mmCIF file of C-alpha atoms in Angstrom:
data_model
loop_
_atom_site.group_PDB
_atom_site.id
_atom_site.type_symbol
_atom_site.label_atom_id
_atom_site.label_comp_id
_atom_site.label_asym_id
_atom_site.label_seq_id
_atom_site.Cartn_x
_atom_site.Cartn_y
_atom_site.Cartn_z
ATOM 1 C CA MET A 1 15.498 -43.528 -17.484
ATOM 2 C CA SER A 2 12.382 -42.163 -15.818
ATOM 3 C CA GLY A 3 11.055 -38.693 -16.660
ATOM 4 C CA ALA A 4 11.290 -35.638 -14.459
ATOM 5 C CA PRO A 5 9.144 -35.850 -11.289
ATOM 6 C CA VAL A 6 5.689 -34.291 -11.573
ATOM 7 C CA LEU A 7 4.361 -32.308 -8.624
ATOM 8 C CA PRO A 8 0.911 -33.264 -7.357
ATOM 9 C CA ARG A 9 -1.863 -30.890 -8.493
ATOM 10 C CA GLU A 10 -2.661 -30.018 -4.862
ATOM 11 C CA LEU A 11 0.905 -28.831 -4.278
ATOM 12 C CA ILE A 12 0.919 -26.791 -7.512
ATOM 13 C CA VAL A 13 -2.348 -25.118 -6.445
ATOM 14 C CA GLU A 14 -0.912 -24.354 -3.004
ATOM 15 C CA ILE A 15 2.228 -22.758 -4.442
ATOM 16 C CA LEU A 16 0.509 -20.751 -7.181
ATOM 17 C CA SER A 17 -2.242 -19.469 -4.890
ATOM 18 C CA TRP A 18 0.310 -17.405 -2.925
ATOM 19 C CA LEU A 19 1.953 -15.759 -5.927
ATOM 20 C CA PRO A 20 1.356 -12.125 -6.910
ATOM 21 C CA VAL A 21 -0.853 -11.688 -9.954
ATOM 22 C CA LYS A 22 1.966 -10.471 -12.231
ATOM 23 C CA ALA A 23 3.935 -13.699 -11.723
ATOM 24 C CA LEU A 24 0.756 -15.757 -12.003
ATOM 25 C CA MET A 25 -0.009 -14.271 -15.421
ATOM 26 C CA ARG A 26 3.443 -15.360 -16.635
ATOM 27 C CA PHE A 27 2.999 -18.921 -15.378
ATOM 28 C CA ARG A 28 -0.213 -19.429 -17.360
ATOM 29 C CA TYR A 29 2.030 -19.878 -20.431
ATOM 30 C CA VAL A 30 3.835 -22.881 -18.897
ATOM 31 C CA SER A 31 1.231 -25.270 -20.268
ATOM 32 C CA GLU A 32 -2.436 -25.571 -21.165
ATOM 33 C CA THR A 33 -2.963 -27.392 -17.878
ATOM 34 C CA TRP A 34 -1.525 -24.515 -15.849
ATOM 35 C CA ASN A 35 -3.494 -21.961 -17.857
ATOM 36 C CA SER A 36 -6.687 -23.915 -17.222
ATOM 37 C CA LEU A 37 -5.849 -24.190 -13.513
ATOM 38 C CA ILE A 38 -5.089 -20.478 -13.078
ATOM 39 C CA PHE A 39 -8.436 -19.457 -14.587
ATOM 40 C CA ASP A 40 -10.435 -22.154 -12.831
ATOM 41 C CA PRO A 41 -13.150 -20.446 -10.699
ATOM 42 C CA THR A 42 -12.233 -22.421 -7.568
ATOM 43 C CA PHE A 43 -8.577 -21.431 -7.866
ATOM 44 C CA VAL A 44 -9.515 -17.793 -8.568
ATOM 45 C CA LYS A 45 -11.509 -17.644 -5.331
ATOM 46 C CA LEU A 46 -8.654 -19.219 -3.372
ATOM 47 C CA HIS A 47 -6.147 -16.757 -4.850
ATOM 48 C CA LEU A 48 -8.484 -13.852 -4.059
ATOM 49 C CA GLU A 49 -8.741 -14.964 -0.413
ATOM 50 C CA ARG A 50 -4.962 -15.098 -0.097
ATOM 51 C CA SER A 51 -4.030 -11.979 -2.042
ATOM 52 C CA PRO A 52 -3.469 -8.701 -0.168
ATOM 53 C CA LYS A 53 -6.174 -6.062 -0.461
ATOM 54 C CA ASN A 54 -5.805 -2.599 -1.992
ATOM 55 C CA THR A 55 -2.173 -2.977 -3.033
ATOM 56 C CA HIS A 56 -2.626 -0.700 -6.040
ATOM 57 C CA VAL A 57 -4.138 2.609 -7.000
ATOM 58 C CA LEU A 58 -5.729 3.468 -10.300
ATOM 59 C CA LEU A 59 -4.817 6.809 -11.840
ATOM 60 C CA GLU A 60 -7.322 8.363 -14.259
ATOM 61 C CA PHE A 61 -6.178 11.130 -16.615
ATOM 62 C CA GLN A 62 -8.143 13.580 -18.740
ATOM 63 C CA ALA A 63 -6.979 15.880 -21.554
ATOM 64 C CA ILE A 64 -5.092 13.203 -23.507
ATOM 65 C CA TYR A 65 -5.274 14.065 -27.186
ATOM 66 C CA ASP A 66 -4.517 11.992 -30.241
ATOM 67 C CA ARG A 67 -4.746 13.599 -33.679
ATOM 68 C CA ASP A 68 -6.312 10.440 -35.164
ATOM 69 C CA VAL A 69 -8.721 9.555 -32.335
ATOM 70 C CA GLY A 70 -9.350 12.903 -30.632
ATOM 71 C CA GLN A 71 -9.916 13.407 -26.905
ATOM 72 C CA GLN A 72 -9.259 10.360 -24.719
ATOM 73 C CA VAL A 73 -9.238 9.207 -21.106
ATOM 74 C CA GLY A 74 -6.149 7.409 -19.826
ATOM 75 C CA VAL A 75 -6.087 4.907 -16.956
ATOM 76 C CA ALA A 76 -2.882 3.609 -15.365
ATOM 77 C CA PRO A 77 -2.517 1.106 -12.486
ATOM 78 C CA CYS A 78 0.288 1.779 -10.020
ATOM 79 C CA SER A 79 1.391 -0.129 -6.930
ATOM 80 C CA ILE A 80 1.169 1.845 -3.708
ATOM 81 C CA ARG A 81 4.787 0.957 -2.968
ATOM 82 C CA ARG A 82 5.868 2.545 -6.253
ATOM 83 C CA LEU A 83 3.656 5.562 -5.605
ATOM 84 C CA VAL A 84 5.373 6.216 -2.288
ATOM 85 C CA GLU A 85 8.934 5.317 -3.266
ATOM 86 C CA ASN A 86 8.914 7.023 -6.660
ATOM 87 C CA PRO A 87 6.141 9.635 -6.994
ATOM 88 C CA SER A 88 7.741 10.860 -10.233
ATOM 89 C CA PHE A 89 7.246 8.328 -13.010
ATOM 90 C CA THR A 90 6.490 7.913 -16.695
ATOM 91 C CA ILE A 91 3.009 6.611 -17.491
ATOM 92 C CA ASP A 92 3.362 5.723 -21.180
ATOM 93 C CA ASP A 93 4.102 2.025 -20.664
ATOM 94 C CA CYS A 94 1.208 1.332 -18.292
ATOM 95 C CA LEU A 95 -1.438 3.681 -19.725
ATOM 96 C CA THR A 96 -4.626 2.246 -21.232
ATOM 97 C CA LEU A 97 -6.607 4.681 -23.373
ATOM 98 C CA PHE A 98 -10.394 4.895 -23.701
ATOM 99 C CA LYS A 99 -12.756 7.253 -25.488
ATOM 100 C CA HIS A 100 -13.422 10.442 -23.547
ATOM 101 C CA THR A 101 -17.054 9.365 -22.974
ATOM 102 C CA ASN A 102 -15.834 6.638 -20.553
ATOM 103 C CA SER A 103 -15.532 7.168 -16.814
ATOM 104 C CA ILE A 104 -14.754 5.004 -13.763
ATOM 105 C CA PHE A 105 -17.248 4.645 -10.924
ATOM 106 C CA GLY A 106 -16.129 1.678 -8.819
ATOM 107 C CA SER A 107 -13.916 -1.353 -8.261
ATOM 108 C CA CYS A 108 -14.434 -4.772 -6.697
ATOM 109 C CA ASN A 109 -12.262 -7.921 -6.542
ATOM 110 C CA GLY A 110 -9.722 -6.466 -8.951
ATOM 111 C CA LEU A 111 -12.334 -5.422 -11.522
ATOM 112 C CA VAL A 112 -12.965 -1.800 -12.451
ATOM 113 C CA CYS A 113 -16.419 -0.680 -13.575
ATOM 114 C CA MET A 114 -16.496 1.843 -16.421
ATOM 115 C CA THR A 115 -19.512 3.597 -17.891
ATOM 116 C CA LYS A 116 -20.195 5.553 -21.060
ATOM 117 C CA CYS A 117 -23.191 7.790 -21.699
ATOM 118 C CA PHE A 118 -24.558 9.483 -24.798
ATOM 119 C CA ASP A 119 -27.642 11.582 -25.554
ATOM 120 C CA VAL A 120 -30.379 9.873 -27.555
ATOM 121 C CA ARG A 121 -33.196 12.421 -27.302
ATOM 122 C CA GLU A 122 -33.629 15.947 -25.969
ATOM 123 C CA PHE A 123 -34.157 14.935 -22.343
ATOM 124 C CA GLU A 124 -32.846 11.368 -22.397
ATOM 125 C CA GLU A 125 -29.514 9.608 -22.477
ATOM 126 C CA GLU A 126 -28.415 5.993 -22.639
ATOM 127 C CA CYS A 127 -25.680 4.558 -20.465
ATOM 128 C CA GLN A 128 -23.780 1.297 -20.684
ATOM 129 C CA TYR A 129 -21.115 -0.195 -18.480
ATOM 130 C CA ARG A 130 -18.400 -2.797 -18.831
ATOM 131 C CA LEU A 131 -15.883 -4.360 -16.470
ATOM 132 C CA TRP A 132 -12.148 -4.164 -16.984
ATOM 133 C CA ASN A 133 -9.350 -6.050 -15.255
ATOM 134 C CA PRO A 134 -6.185 -3.887 -15.250
ATOM 135 C CA ALA A 135 -4.052 -6.878 -14.194
ATOM 136 C CA THR A 136 -4.929 -8.989 -17.238
ATOM 137 C CA GLY A 137 -6.272 -6.397 -19.678
ATOM 138 C CA ILE A 138 -9.462 -8.448 -20.100
ATOM 139 C CA MET A 139 -12.591 -6.406 -20.806
ATOM 140 C CA SER A 140 -16.213 -7.537 -20.653
ATOM 141 C CA GLU A 141 -18.814 -6.776 -23.282
ATOM 142 C CA TYR A 142 -20.922 -3.664 -22.788
ATOM 143 C CA SER A 143 -24.115 -4.089 -20.792
ATOM 144 C CA PRO A 144 -27.506 -3.467 -22.405
ATOM 145 C CA PRO A 145 -28.207 0.285 -22.528
ATOM 146 C CA LEU A 146 -30.021 1.906 -19.618
ATOM 147 C CA CYS A 147 -32.379 4.690 -20.706
ATOM 148 C CA ILE A 148 -32.327 7.669 -18.334
ATOM 149 C CA GLN A 149 -34.585 10.719 -18.368
ATOM 150 C CA PHE A 150 -32.333 13.373 -16.894
ATOM 151 C CA LYS A 151 -34.405 16.527 -17.620
ATOM 152 C CA ASP A 152 -38.067 17.515 -17.671
ATOM 153 C CA ASN A 153 -39.917 19.958 -19.895
ATOM 154 C CA ASN A 154 -38.843 22.824 -17.630
ATOM 155 C CA ASN A 155 -35.211 21.925 -18.288
ATOM 156 C CA THR A 156 -34.783 20.831 -14.658
ATOM 157 C CA TYR A 157 -31.903 18.380 -14.232
ATOM 158 C CA TYR A 158 -32.521 15.079 -12.417
ATOM 159 C CA PRO A 159 -29.302 13.397 -11.256
ATOM 160 C CA TRP A 160 -28.802 9.635 -11.220
ATOM 161 C CA LYS A 161 -26.253 7.504 -9.376
ATOM 162 C CA CYS A 162 -24.572 4.125 -9.839
ATOM 163 C CA GLY A 163 -22.834 1.531 -7.707
ATOM 164 C CA PHE A 164 -21.038 -1.728 -8.416
ATOM 165 C CA GLY A 165 -20.455 -4.847 -6.334
ATOM 166 C CA PHE A 166 -20.401 -8.640 -6.047
ATOM 167 C CA ASP A 167 -23.248 -10.871 -4.894
ATOM 168 C CA ASP A 168 -21.503 -13.832 -3.286
ATOM 169 C CA SER A 169 -24.737 -15.832 -2.987
ATOM 170 C CA SER A 170 -25.161 -16.011 -6.771
ATOM 171 C CA ASP A 171 -21.486 -15.511 -7.713
ATOM 172 C CA THR A 172 -22.553 -12.505 -9.797
ATOM 173 C CA TYR A 173 -21.318 -8.968 -10.354
ATOM 174 C CA LYS A 174 -24.111 -6.395 -10.260
ATOM 175 C CA VAL A 175 -24.488 -2.729 -11.126
ATOM 176 C CA VAL A 176 -27.164 -0.766 -9.263
ATOM 177 C CA ALA A 177 -28.623 2.447 -10.727
ATOM 178 C CA LEU A 178 -30.648 4.954 -8.681
ATOM 179 C CA LEU A 179 -32.884 6.877 -11.089
ATOM 180 C CA CYS A 180 -35.405 9.695 -10.738
ATOM 181 C CA ASP A 181 -38.976 8.718 -11.641
ATOM 182 C CA ILE A 182 -40.193 12.152 -12.687
ATOM 183 C CA LYS A 183 -43.849 11.097 -13.060
ATOM 184 C CA SER A 184 -44.253 9.642 -9.570
ATOM 185 C CA GLN A 185 -41.703 12.026 -8.007
ATOM 186 C CA THR A 186 -39.942 9.062 -6.400
ATOM 187 C CA LYS A 187 -36.674 7.290 -7.079
ATOM 188 C CA GLU A 188 -36.399 3.831 -8.568
ATOM 189 C CA ILE A 189 -33.734 1.154 -8.328
ATOM 190 C CA LYS A 190 -32.650 -0.764 -11.407
ATOM 191 C CA VAL A 191 -30.154 -3.640 -11.330
ATOM 192 C CA HIS A 192 -28.122 -5.369 -14.008
ATOM 193 C CA CYS A 193 -26.331 -8.686 -13.448
ATOM 194 C CA LEU A 194 -23.221 -9.287 -15.549
ATOM 195 C CA GLY A 195 -24.236 -11.456 -18.521
ATOM 196 C CA ASP A 196 -27.973 -10.636 -18.397
ATOM 197 C CA THR A 197 -29.723 -9.150 -21.430
ATOM 198 C CA CYS A 198 -31.723 -6.471 -19.595
ATOM 199 C CA TRP A 199 -31.969 -4.236 -16.529
ATOM 200 C CA ARG A 200 -34.524 -5.092 -13.828
ATOM 201 C CA LYS A 201 -36.488 -2.629 -11.709
ATOM 202 C CA THR A 202 -36.451 -3.889 -8.115
ATOM 203 C CA SER A 203 -38.142 -1.131 -6.079
ATOM 204 C CA ASN A 204 -38.962 2.538 -5.543
ATOM 205 C CA PHE A 205 -37.966 4.726 -2.612
ATOM 206 C CA PRO A 206 -38.728 8.309 -1.503
ATOM 207 C CA ALA A 207 -37.104 11.132 -3.432
ATOM 208 C CA PHE A 208 -34.118 12.612 -1.611
ATOM 209 C CA PRO A 209 -30.619 13.612 -2.679
ATOM 210 C CA VAL A 210 -28.056 10.815 -2.994
ATOM 211 C CA LEU A 211 -24.470 12.076 -2.828
ATOM 212 C CA GLY A 212 -21.644 10.698 -4.956
ATOM 213 C CA GLU A 213 -21.241 7.190 -6.315
ATOM 214 C CA GLY A 214 -21.987 3.943 -4.517
ATOM 215 C CA HIS A 215 -19.359 1.998 -2.546
ATOM 216 C CA PHE A 216 -19.298 -1.783 -2.124
ATOM 217 C CA ALA A 217 -18.938 -3.367 1.333
ATOM 218 C CA CYS A 218 -20.105 -6.685 2.801
ATOM 219 C CA GLY A 219 -22.461 -7.607 -0.030
ATOM 220 C CA THR A 220 -24.069 -4.165 -0.211
ATOM 221 C CA VAL A 221 -23.709 -0.973 -2.236
ATOM 222 C CA ASN A 222 -23.848 2.200 -0.151
ATOM 223 C CA TRP A 223 -24.389 5.900 -0.779
ATOM 224 C CA LEU A 224 -24.305 8.947 1.452
ATOM 225 C CA ALA A 225 -27.747 10.591 1.343
ATOM 226 C CA LEU A 226 -29.808 13.479 2.729
ATOM 227 C CA ARG A 227 -33.268 12.678 4.087
ATOM 228 C CA VAL A 228 -34.814 15.893 2.831
ATOM 229 C CA SER A 229 -37.668 16.011 0.324
ATOM 230 C CA SER A 230 -35.928 16.904 -2.918
ATOM 231 C CA PHE A 231 -34.219 15.462 -5.977
ATOM 232 C CA HIS A 232 -31.615 18.217 -5.994
ATOM 233 C CA TYR A 233 -29.063 19.705 -3.663
ATOM 234 C CA LEU A 234 -26.082 21.981 -3.353
ATOM 235 C CA TRP A 235 -24.320 21.221 -0.095
ATOM 236 C CA GLU A 236 -23.694 24.870 0.703
ATOM 237 C CA ASN A 237 -27.370 25.746 0.061
ATOM 238 C CA VAL A 238 -29.233 22.757 1.451
ATOM 239 C CA THR A 239 -30.915 23.161 4.845
ATOM 240 C CA ILE A 240 -30.163 20.281 7.222
ATOM 241 C CA ASP A 241 -31.932 20.847 10.537
ATOM 242 C CA HIS A 242 -30.329 17.914 12.320
ATOM 243 C CA ILE A 243 -27.428 15.526 11.788
ATOM 244 C CA ASP A 244 -29.957 12.643 11.694
ATOM 245 C CA GLN A 245 -30.944 13.808 8.210
ATOM 246 C CA LEU A 246 -27.513 12.731 6.978
ATOM 247 C CA VAL A 247 -27.722 8.935 6.445
ATOM 248 C CA ILE A 248 -26.246 6.047 4.479
ATOM 249 C CA PHE A 249 -28.558 4.495 1.911
ATOM 250 C CA SER A 250 -27.587 0.806 1.764
ATOM 251 C CA TYR A 251 -28.725 -1.659 -0.905
ATOM 252 C CA ASP A 252 -28.338 -5.415 -0.291
ATOM 253 C CA LEU A 253 -27.243 -7.203 -3.488
ATOM 254 C CA MET A 254 -28.478 -10.635 -2.402
ATOM 255 C CA TYR A 255 -31.949 -9.742 -1.059
ATOM 256 C CA GLU A 256 -32.333 -6.672 -3.321
ATOM 257 C CA THR A 257 -33.702 -4.598 -0.455
ATOM 258 C CA TYR A 258 -32.570 -1.291 1.014
ATOM 259 C CA THR A 259 -32.150 0.183 4.464
ATOM 260 C CA TYR A 260 -30.728 3.293 6.134
ATOM 261 C CA LEU A 261 -27.687 3.442 8.395
ATOM 262 C CA SER A 262 -27.117 6.271 10.868
ATOM 263 C CA MET A 263 -24.131 8.521 11.372
ATOM 264 C CA PRO A 264 -21.719 8.001 14.310
ATOM 265 C CA GLU A 265 -23.162 8.991 17.702
ATOM 266 C CA GLY A 266 -20.154 11.222 18.276
ATOM 267 C CA LEU A 267 -20.992 13.267 15.169
ATOM 268 C CA LEU A 268 -23.057 16.086 16.633
ATOM 269 C CA GLU A 269 -22.938 18.829 14.023
ATOM 270 C CA VAL A 270 -23.560 19.125 10.300
ATOM 271 C CA PRO A 271 -20.155 19.560 8.608
ATOM 272 C CA ARG A 272 -19.608 22.796 6.661
ATOM 273 C CA MET A 273 -18.222 20.887 3.674
ATOM 274 C CA GLU A 274 -19.757 17.869 1.960
ATOM 275 C CA PRO A 275 -18.211 14.784 3.641
ATOM 276 C CA TYR A 276 -16.225 12.184 1.759
ATOM 277 C CA PHE A 277 -17.841 8.742 1.965
ATOM 278 C CA GLY A 278 -16.130 5.533 0.888
ATOM 279 C CA VAL A 279 -14.634 2.235 2.027
ATOM 280 C CA LEU A 280 -11.393 1.780 3.950
ATOM 281 C CA LYS A 281 -10.016 -1.682 4.735
ATOM 282 C CA GLY A 282 -13.393 -3.209 3.858
ATOM 283 C CA CYS A 283 -15.289 -0.913 6.244
ATOM 284 C CA LEU A 284 -17.577 2.044 5.530
ATOM 285 C CA CYS A 285 -15.634 5.246 6.029
ATOM 286 C CA LEU A 286 -16.633 8.872 6.553
ATOM 287 C CA SER A 287 -14.175 11.767 6.292
ATOM 288 C CA LEU A 288 -15.329 15.263 7.190
ATOM 289 C CA ASP A 289 -14.293 18.730 8.206
ATOM 290 C CA HIS A 290 -14.514 19.794 11.861
ATOM 291 C CA MET A 291 -14.577 23.488 12.775
ATOM 292 C CA LYS A 292 -12.428 24.358 9.745
ATOM 293 C CA THR A 293 -9.378 23.127 11.678
ATOM 294 C CA HIS A 294 -9.373 19.320 11.648
ATOM 295 C CA CYS A 295 -9.983 16.373 9.350
ATOM 296 C CA VAL A 296 -11.954 13.678 11.187
ATOM 297 C CA VAL A 297 -12.250 10.130 9.827
ATOM 298 C CA TRP A 298 -14.808 7.628 11.142
ATOM 299 C CA LEU A 299 -14.806 3.878 10.427
ATOM 300 C CA MET A 300 -17.767 1.490 10.826
ATOM 301 C CA ARG A 301 -15.868 -1.513 12.185
ATOM 302 C CA GLU A 302 -18.800 -3.945 11.888
ATOM 303 C CA PHE A 303 -21.097 -3.431 8.945
ATOM 304 C CA GLY A 304 -24.627 -2.399 9.898
ATOM 305 C CA VAL A 305 -23.788 -2.099 13.607
ATOM 306 C CA GLU A 306 -24.160 1.600 14.271
ATOM 307 C CA ASN A 307 -22.383 1.592 17.640
ATOM 308 C CA SER A 308 -19.297 0.140 15.922
ATOM 309 C CA TRP A 309 -18.411 3.551 14.433
ATOM 310 C CA THR A 310 -14.865 4.392 15.582
ATOM 311 C CA LYS A 311 -13.032 7.683 15.253
ATOM 312 C CA LEU A 312 -9.912 6.692 13.329
ATOM 313 C CA LEU A 313 -8.339 10.119 12.767
ATOM 314 C CA ASN A 314 -8.672 13.606 14.196
ATOM 315 C CA VAL A 315 -5.822 15.517 12.564
ATOM 316 C CA ASN A 316 -5.089 19.227 12.362
ATOM 317 C CA TYR A 317 -5.019 20.615 8.818
ATOM 318 C CA GLU A 318 -1.501 21.861 9.427
ATOM 319 C CA GLN A 319 -0.377 18.245 9.039
ATOM 320 C CA LEU A 320 -2.561 17.530 6.028
ATOM 321 C CA LEU A 321 -3.292 19.093 2.676
ATOM 322 C CA ASN A 322 -6.795 20.271 3.476
ATOM 323 C CA HIS A 323 -9.971 18.246 3.741
ATOM 324 C CA ASP A 324 -8.469 14.886 2.696
ATOM 325 C CA ARG A 325 -9.956 11.516 1.879
ATOM 326 C CA PRO A 326 -8.415 8.230 3.051
ATOM 327 C CA LEU A 327 -7.327 5.927 0.261
ATOM 328 C CA CYS A 328 -5.907 2.889 2.067
ATOM 329 C CA MET A 329 -4.398 1.818 5.383
ATOM 330 C CA SER A 330 -1.603 -0.493 6.508
ATOM 331 C CA GLN A 331 -2.489 -3.882 7.988
ATOM 332 C CA ASP A 332 -1.579 -2.766 11.518
ATOM 333 C CA GLU A 333 -3.542 0.483 10.942
ATOM 334 C CA ASP A 334 -0.562 2.627 11.938
ATOM 335 C CA VAL A 335 -0.217 4.328 8.541
ATOM 336 C CA VAL A 336 -3.006 5.876 6.473
ATOM 337 C CA LEU A 337 -2.611 7.082 2.879
ATOM 338 C CA LEU A 338 -4.798 10.115 2.169
ATOM 339 C CA THR A 339 -5.280 11.995 -1.074
ATOM 340 C CA SER A 340 -6.585 15.419 -1.987
ATOM 341 C CA TYR A 341 -9.669 15.933 -4.122
ATOM 342 C CA ALA A 342 -7.398 17.250 -6.871
ATOM 343 C CA GLY A 343 -5.730 13.827 -6.862
ATOM 344 C CA ALA A 344 -2.170 14.930 -7.641
ATOM 345 C CA ARG A 345 -1.019 15.150 -4.018
ATOM 346 C CA PHE A 346 -1.199 12.706 -1.134
ATOM 347 C CA VAL A 347 -0.174 12.282 2.484
ATOM 348 C CA LEU A 348 1.210 9.375 4.484
ATOM 349 C CA TYR A 349 0.001 9.878 8.037
ATOM 350 C CA ASN A 350 1.472 7.814 10.896
ATOM 351 C CA ARG A 351 -1.150 7.471 13.638
ATOM 352 C CA ARG A 352 1.269 6.052 16.192
ATOM 353 C CA TYR A 353 3.742 8.929 15.996
ATOM 354 C CA ASN A 354 1.286 11.638 14.856
ATOM 355 C CA ARG A 355 3.545 12.405 11.913
ATOM 356 C CA SER A 356 2.794 13.082 8.252
ATOM 357 C CA GLU A 357 4.756 13.117 5.001
ATOM 358 C CA LEU A 358 3.503 15.067 1.987
ATOM 359 C CA TYR A 359 4.054 13.874 -1.581
ATOM 360 C CA GLY A 360 3.351 15.420 -4.964
ATOM 361 C CA LEU A 361 2.874 13.244 -8.032
ATOM 362 C CA GLU A 362 4.953 14.221 -11.029
ATOM 363 C CA ILE A 363 3.458 12.576 -14.094
ATOM 364 C CA ILE A 364 5.615 12.324 -17.214
ATOM 365 C CA TYR A 365 3.922 11.710 -20.564
ATOM 366 C CA ARG A 366 6.158 11.638 -23.607
ATOM 367 C CA SER A 367 3.632 12.812 -26.199
ATOM 368 C CA GLU A 368 3.957 16.498 -26.997
ATOM 369 C CA GLU A 369 0.292 16.676 -28.020
ATOM 370 C CA SER A 370 -1.068 16.221 -24.483
ATOM 371 C CA SER A 371 -0.623 17.400 -20.927
ATOM 372 C CA PRO A 372 -2.565 14.775 -18.924
ATOM 373 C CA ILE A 373 -4.546 16.019 -15.917
ATOM 374 C CA LEU A 374 -4.929 13.565 -13.031
ATOM 375 C CA THR A 375 -8.611 13.583 -12.104
ATOM 376 C CA LEU A 376 -9.099 10.421 -10.066
ATOM 377 C CA LEU A 377 -7.087 8.292 -7.667
ATOM 378 C CA ILE A 378 -8.761 5.145 -6.264
ATOM 379 C CA ALA A 379 -7.446 2.109 -4.409
ATOM 380 C CA TYR A 380 -8.196 -1.299 -5.874
ATOM 381 C CA ARG A 381 -7.225 -4.943 -5.571
ATOM 382 C CA HIS A 382 -4.770 -6.284 -8.160
ATOM 383 C CA HIS A 383 -6.284 -9.660 -9.083
ATOM 384 C CA HIS A 384 -6.911 -11.883 -12.103
ATOM 385 C CA THR A 385 -10.678 -12.320 -11.688
ATOM 386 C CA TRP A 386 -11.773 -14.559 -14.508
ATOM 387 C CA ASN A 387 -15.504 -14.364 -15.208
ATOM 388 C CA LEU A 388 -15.921 -11.517 -17.678
#
């Protein structure tokens, strides 16, 4: 009697490449052959191409206390479907705990970049990062430490910024740090490639304020920036004479060069509040206040093409929470999920029918020692990226 029929490898690859990551992680235990196939780089790329984007959000919580460990940070992945259908849920089962010195500053291809910093001398600190895959629980080793001078002898603070992305040309994940060179009064760019033993300085650029963390899009890491001569800024105090001084500082991960991208032509005035800058559906996104009455969202449909900026939303605050930031958008672009800066509330806005639904997250944590505070809500891609 002949044995059970064996499916051709090509057919197995085709079937598995369409499965959600949770099912895929179960099937790796079928056999060593399947496990090897699922973590094969070629299969991982195929699965990434076929998997839906931004299906999950990552919830970050502060103020989690353990009597043995002390203060901790908790991170919990949650599907957007679950977030909308059941905004009240218990986080114990899906919560991963880290030391309170850890923080999240980006995601790419299902990987989340986390950094930790600690003081080493009076005016210096060292920072390291590592990559974490919430779908598999796999964590990379820490990067080599990056030494940062964040104060001078006058006790003046010099901010630094980071960004994280993937260089497709070299199949490498990279972290980009923008540092203040206090001696030359310029800024310098340092880059670390996952697996390397050191950071590399790639270039210097003029000193001007860079706002927020970097966002990955189309092989580049991007920051909102002010082209005014200064290391420091407070949005409410900074003097911006013209909207042209508000730019996007864009760093190309393959060529390791930088350029500046302009604001939308239809943006004629400097917003009263600091804009939110990020990525929505793979495109650079700008969300800002207009006349204290509306939230306006712009989308750069084609990366680097400045006349491709499109006004996606222009919604009265009566329908929204306040100045909101877009988190993700449906495939047909009819529905946009927006969240507040506080993170614990969000809005589903239907563009077609000009209708919004407000939700409030109710987080249940069983430990009586802690009352977790939701401090961050980011969209990410649930995927089993292998090379950590």
